[in-house]
XYZ file of N, CA and C in Angstrom:
396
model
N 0.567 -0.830 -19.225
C -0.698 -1.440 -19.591
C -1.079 -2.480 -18.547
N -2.257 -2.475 -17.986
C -2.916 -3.192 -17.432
C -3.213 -4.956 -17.490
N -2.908 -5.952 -16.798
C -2.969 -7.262 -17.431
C -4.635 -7.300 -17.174
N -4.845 -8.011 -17.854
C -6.352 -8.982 -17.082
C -6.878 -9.037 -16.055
N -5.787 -10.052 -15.715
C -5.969 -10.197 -14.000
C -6.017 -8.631 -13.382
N -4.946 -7.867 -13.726
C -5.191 -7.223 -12.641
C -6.189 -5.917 -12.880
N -6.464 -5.517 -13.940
C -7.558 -4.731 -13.999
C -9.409 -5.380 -13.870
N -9.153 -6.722 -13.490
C -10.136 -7.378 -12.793
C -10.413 -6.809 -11.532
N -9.532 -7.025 -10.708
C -8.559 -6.963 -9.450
C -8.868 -5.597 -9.310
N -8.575 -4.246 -10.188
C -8.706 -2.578 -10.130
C -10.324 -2.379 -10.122
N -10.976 -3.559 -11.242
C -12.218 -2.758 -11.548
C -13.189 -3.904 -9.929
N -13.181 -4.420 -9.329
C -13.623 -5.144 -8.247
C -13.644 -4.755 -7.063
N -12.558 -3.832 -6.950
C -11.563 -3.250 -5.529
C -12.762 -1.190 -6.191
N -12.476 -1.180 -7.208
C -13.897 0.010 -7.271
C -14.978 0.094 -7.131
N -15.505 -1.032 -7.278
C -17.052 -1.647 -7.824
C -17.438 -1.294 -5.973
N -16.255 -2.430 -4.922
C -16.408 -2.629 -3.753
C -16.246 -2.138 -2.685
N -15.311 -0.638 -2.992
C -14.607 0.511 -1.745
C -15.576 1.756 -1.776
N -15.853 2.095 -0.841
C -16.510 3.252 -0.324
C -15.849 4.449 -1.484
N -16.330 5.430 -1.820
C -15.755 6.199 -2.722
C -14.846 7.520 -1.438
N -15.864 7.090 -0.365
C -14.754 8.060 0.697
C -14.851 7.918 1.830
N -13.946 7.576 2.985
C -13.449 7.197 4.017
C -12.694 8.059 5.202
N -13.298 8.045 6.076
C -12.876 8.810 7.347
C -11.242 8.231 7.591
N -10.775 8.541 8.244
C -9.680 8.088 8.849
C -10.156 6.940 9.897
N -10.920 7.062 10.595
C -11.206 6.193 11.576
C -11.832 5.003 10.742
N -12.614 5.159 9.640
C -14.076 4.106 8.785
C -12.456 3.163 8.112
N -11.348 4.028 7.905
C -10.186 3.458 6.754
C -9.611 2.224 7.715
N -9.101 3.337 9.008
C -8.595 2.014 10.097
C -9.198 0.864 10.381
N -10.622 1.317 10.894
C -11.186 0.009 11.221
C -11.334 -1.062 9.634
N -11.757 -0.276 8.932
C -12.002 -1.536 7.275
C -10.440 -2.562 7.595
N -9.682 -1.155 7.375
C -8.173 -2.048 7.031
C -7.671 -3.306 7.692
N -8.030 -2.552 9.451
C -6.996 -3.516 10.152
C -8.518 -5.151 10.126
N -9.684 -4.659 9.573
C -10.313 -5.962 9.990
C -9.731 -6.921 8.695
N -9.109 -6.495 7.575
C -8.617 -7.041 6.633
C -7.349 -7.766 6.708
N -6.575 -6.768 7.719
C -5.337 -7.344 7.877
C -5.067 -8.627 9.073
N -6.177 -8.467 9.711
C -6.330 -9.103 11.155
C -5.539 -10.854 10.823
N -5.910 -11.075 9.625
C -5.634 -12.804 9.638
C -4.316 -12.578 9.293
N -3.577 -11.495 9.165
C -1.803 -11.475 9.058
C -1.474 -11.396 10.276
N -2.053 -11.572 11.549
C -2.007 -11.324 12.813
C -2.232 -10.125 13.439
N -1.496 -10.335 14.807
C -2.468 -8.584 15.733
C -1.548 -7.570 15.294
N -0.199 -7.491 15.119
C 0.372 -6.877 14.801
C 0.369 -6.204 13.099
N 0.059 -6.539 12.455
C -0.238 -6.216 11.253
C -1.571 -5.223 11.094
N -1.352 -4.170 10.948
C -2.463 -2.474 10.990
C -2.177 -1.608 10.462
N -2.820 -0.824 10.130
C -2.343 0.115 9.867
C -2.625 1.558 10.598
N -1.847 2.813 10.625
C -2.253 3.878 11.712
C -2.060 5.101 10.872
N -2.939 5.551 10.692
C -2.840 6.968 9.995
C -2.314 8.357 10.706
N -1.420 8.877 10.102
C -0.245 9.893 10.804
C -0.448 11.467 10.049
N -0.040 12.176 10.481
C -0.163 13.554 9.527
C 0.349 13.371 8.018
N 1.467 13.017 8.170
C 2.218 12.670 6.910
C 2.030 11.516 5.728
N 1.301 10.138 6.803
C 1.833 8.957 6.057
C 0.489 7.860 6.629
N 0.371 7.024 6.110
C -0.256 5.518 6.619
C 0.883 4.710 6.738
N 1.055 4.249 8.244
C 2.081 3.268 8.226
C 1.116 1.966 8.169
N 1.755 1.200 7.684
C 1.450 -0.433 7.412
C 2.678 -1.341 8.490
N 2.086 -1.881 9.733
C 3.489 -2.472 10.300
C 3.211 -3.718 10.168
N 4.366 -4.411 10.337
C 4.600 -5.756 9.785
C 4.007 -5.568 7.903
N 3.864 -4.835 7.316
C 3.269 -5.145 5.777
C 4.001 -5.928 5.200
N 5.332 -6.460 5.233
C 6.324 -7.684 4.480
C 5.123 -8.677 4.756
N 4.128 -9.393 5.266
C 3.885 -10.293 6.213
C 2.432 -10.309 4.558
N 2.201 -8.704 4.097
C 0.985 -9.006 2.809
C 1.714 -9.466 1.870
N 1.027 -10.961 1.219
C 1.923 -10.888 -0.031
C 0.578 -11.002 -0.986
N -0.453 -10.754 -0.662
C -1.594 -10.836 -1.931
C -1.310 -9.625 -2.177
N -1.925 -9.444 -3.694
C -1.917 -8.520 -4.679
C -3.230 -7.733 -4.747
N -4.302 -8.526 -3.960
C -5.718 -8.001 -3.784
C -5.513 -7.425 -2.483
N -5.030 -7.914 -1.275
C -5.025 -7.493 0.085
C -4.571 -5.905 -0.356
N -2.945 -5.777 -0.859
C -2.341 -4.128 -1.298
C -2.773 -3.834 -1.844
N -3.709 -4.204 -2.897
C -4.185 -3.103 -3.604
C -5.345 -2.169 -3.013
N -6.157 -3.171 -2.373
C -7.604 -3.025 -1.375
C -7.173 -1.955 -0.323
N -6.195 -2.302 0.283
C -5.806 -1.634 1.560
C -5.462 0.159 0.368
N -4.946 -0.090 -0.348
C -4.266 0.985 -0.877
C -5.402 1.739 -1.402
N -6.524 1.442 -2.003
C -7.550 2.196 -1.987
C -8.234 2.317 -1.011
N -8.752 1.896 -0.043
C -9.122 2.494 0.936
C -8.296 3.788 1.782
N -6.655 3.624 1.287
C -5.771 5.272 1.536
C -6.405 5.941 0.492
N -6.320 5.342 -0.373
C -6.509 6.937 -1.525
C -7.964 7.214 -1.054
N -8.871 6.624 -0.958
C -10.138 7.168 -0.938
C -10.389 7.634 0.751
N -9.562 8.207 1.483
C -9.684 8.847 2.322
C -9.684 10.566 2.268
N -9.224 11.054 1.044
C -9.011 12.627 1.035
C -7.355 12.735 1.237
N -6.297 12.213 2.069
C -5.355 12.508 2.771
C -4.498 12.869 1.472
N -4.620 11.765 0.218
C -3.558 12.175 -0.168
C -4.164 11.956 -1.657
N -3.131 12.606 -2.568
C -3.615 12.590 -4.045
C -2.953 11.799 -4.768
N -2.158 10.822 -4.224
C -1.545 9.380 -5.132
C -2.528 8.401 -5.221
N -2.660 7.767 -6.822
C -3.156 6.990 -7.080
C -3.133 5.488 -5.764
N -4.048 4.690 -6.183
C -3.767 3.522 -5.415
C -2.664 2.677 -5.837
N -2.497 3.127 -7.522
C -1.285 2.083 -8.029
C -0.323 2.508 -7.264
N -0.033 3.409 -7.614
C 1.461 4.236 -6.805
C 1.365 3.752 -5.547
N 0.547 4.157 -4.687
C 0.697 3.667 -3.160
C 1.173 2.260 -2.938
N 0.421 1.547 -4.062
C 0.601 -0.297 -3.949
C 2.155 -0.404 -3.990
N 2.627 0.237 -5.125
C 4.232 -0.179 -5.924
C 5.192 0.364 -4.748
N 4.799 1.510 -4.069
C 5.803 1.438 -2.792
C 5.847 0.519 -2.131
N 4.156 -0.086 -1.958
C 4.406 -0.952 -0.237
C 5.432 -2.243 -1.333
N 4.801 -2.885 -2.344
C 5.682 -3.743 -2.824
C 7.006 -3.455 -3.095
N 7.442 -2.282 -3.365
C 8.891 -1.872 -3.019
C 9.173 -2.308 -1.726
N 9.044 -1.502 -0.912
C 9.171 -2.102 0.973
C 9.222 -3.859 1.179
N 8.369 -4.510 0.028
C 8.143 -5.919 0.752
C 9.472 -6.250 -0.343
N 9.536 -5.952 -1.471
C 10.627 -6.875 -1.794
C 12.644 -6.564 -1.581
N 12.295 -5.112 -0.882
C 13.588 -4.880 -0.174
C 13.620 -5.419 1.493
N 12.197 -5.732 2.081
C 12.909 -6.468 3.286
C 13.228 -8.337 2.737
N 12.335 -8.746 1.547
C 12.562 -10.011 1.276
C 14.276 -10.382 0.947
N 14.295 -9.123 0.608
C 16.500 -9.351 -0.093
C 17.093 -8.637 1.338
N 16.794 -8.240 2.196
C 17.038 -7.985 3.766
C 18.078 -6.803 3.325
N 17.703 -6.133 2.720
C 17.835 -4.693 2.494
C 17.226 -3.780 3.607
N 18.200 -3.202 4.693
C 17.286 -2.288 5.298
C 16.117 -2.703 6.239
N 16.341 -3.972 6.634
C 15.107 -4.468 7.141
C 14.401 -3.813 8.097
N 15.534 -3.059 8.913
C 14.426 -2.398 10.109
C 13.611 -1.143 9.528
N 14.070 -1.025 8.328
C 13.078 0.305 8.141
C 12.479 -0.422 6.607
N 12.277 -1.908 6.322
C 10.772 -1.991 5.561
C 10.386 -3.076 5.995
N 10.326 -3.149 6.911
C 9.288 -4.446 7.973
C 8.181 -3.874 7.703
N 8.295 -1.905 8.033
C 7.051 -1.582 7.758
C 6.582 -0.171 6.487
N 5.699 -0.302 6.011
C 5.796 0.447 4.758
C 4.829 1.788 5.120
N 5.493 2.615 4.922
C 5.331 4.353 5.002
C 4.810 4.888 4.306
N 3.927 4.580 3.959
C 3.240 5.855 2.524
C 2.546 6.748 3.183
N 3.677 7.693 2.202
C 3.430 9.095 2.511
C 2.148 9.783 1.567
N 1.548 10.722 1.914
C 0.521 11.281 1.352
C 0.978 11.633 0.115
N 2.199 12.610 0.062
C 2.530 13.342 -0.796
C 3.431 12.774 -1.700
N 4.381 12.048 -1.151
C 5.446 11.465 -1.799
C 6.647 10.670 -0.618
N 7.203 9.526 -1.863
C 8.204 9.208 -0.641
C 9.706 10.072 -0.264
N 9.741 10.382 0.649
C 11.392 11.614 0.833
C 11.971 11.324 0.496
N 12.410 10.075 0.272
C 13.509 9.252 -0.030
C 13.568 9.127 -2.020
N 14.392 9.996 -2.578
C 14.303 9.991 -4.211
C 14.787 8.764 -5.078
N 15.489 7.266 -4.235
C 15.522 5.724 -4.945
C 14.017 5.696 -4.316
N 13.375 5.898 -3.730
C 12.436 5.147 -3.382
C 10.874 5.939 -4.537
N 11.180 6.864 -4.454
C 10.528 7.699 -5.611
C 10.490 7.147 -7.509
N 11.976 6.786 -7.420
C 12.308 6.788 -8.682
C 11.855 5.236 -8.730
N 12.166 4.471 -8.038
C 11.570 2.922 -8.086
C 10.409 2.420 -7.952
N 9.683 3.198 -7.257
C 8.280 3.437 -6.925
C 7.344 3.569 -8.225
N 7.844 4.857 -9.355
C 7.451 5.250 -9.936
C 7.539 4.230 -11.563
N 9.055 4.330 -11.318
C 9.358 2.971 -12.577
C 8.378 1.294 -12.158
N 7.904 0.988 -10.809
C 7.491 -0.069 -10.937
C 5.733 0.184 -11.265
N 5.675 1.325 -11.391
C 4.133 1.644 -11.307
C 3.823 1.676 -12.802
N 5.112 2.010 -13.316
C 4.552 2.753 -15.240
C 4.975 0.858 -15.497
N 5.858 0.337 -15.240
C 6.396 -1.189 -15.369
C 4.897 -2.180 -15.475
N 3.546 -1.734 -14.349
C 2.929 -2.256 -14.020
C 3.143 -3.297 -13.352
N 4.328 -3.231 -12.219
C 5.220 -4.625 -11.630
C 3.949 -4.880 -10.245
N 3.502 -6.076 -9.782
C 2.281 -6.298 -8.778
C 3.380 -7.201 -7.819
């Protein structure tokens, strides 16, 4: 179930995102969003995945969610924006416990799913959890 806040946050981030996005219209929105996390912080759209580098570096709950609909509303992939969000926040709170750091400095969402089946299963439990 949805809190307040954050189906504020869901219904604001709809009201305000393009209903559909080029790959190129997604990059440029994103990285002008991410720009004040510095130059390094972007994102690059891949066959498979949107990488987010440096993404440990987002800790708003509006920045991931925003960024995460502007993936879903590209066509690429058919995961919700929640789902997409609860990975990258997976990624940020396993490099915060320095779990793995070189591989969640930056967060991988995959179109289809993550390969990795803890990352699936945690992904998925923090999404039904409604964990932000």
């Amino acid at each position: 179930m949805k809190t307040g806040k954050r189906k504020k946050i869901l219904d604001y981030i709809q009201q305000h995102t393009a209903p559909h996005y080029t790959v190129e219209e997604a990059e440029n929105a994103i990285n002008s969003m991410l720009m004040s996390y510095g130059p390094e912080c972007k994102v690059k759209f891949y066959n498979d995945a949107a990488k987010i580098k440096n993404s440990y570096l987002v800790r708003s709950v509006f920045i991931r969610h925003w960024v995460c609909a502007v993936i879903a509303n590209t066509g690429l992939t058919a995961r919700s924006l929640e789902n997409l969000s609860a990975e990258w926040l997976f990624h940020n709170i396993c490099y915060s416990l320095h779990i793995r750091r070189s591989s969640t400095v930056d967060a991988d969402l995959d179109y289809t799913r993550d390969r990795s089946f803890i990352v699936r299963l945690l992904t998925r439990i923090m999404d039904i959890l409604d964990l932000e």
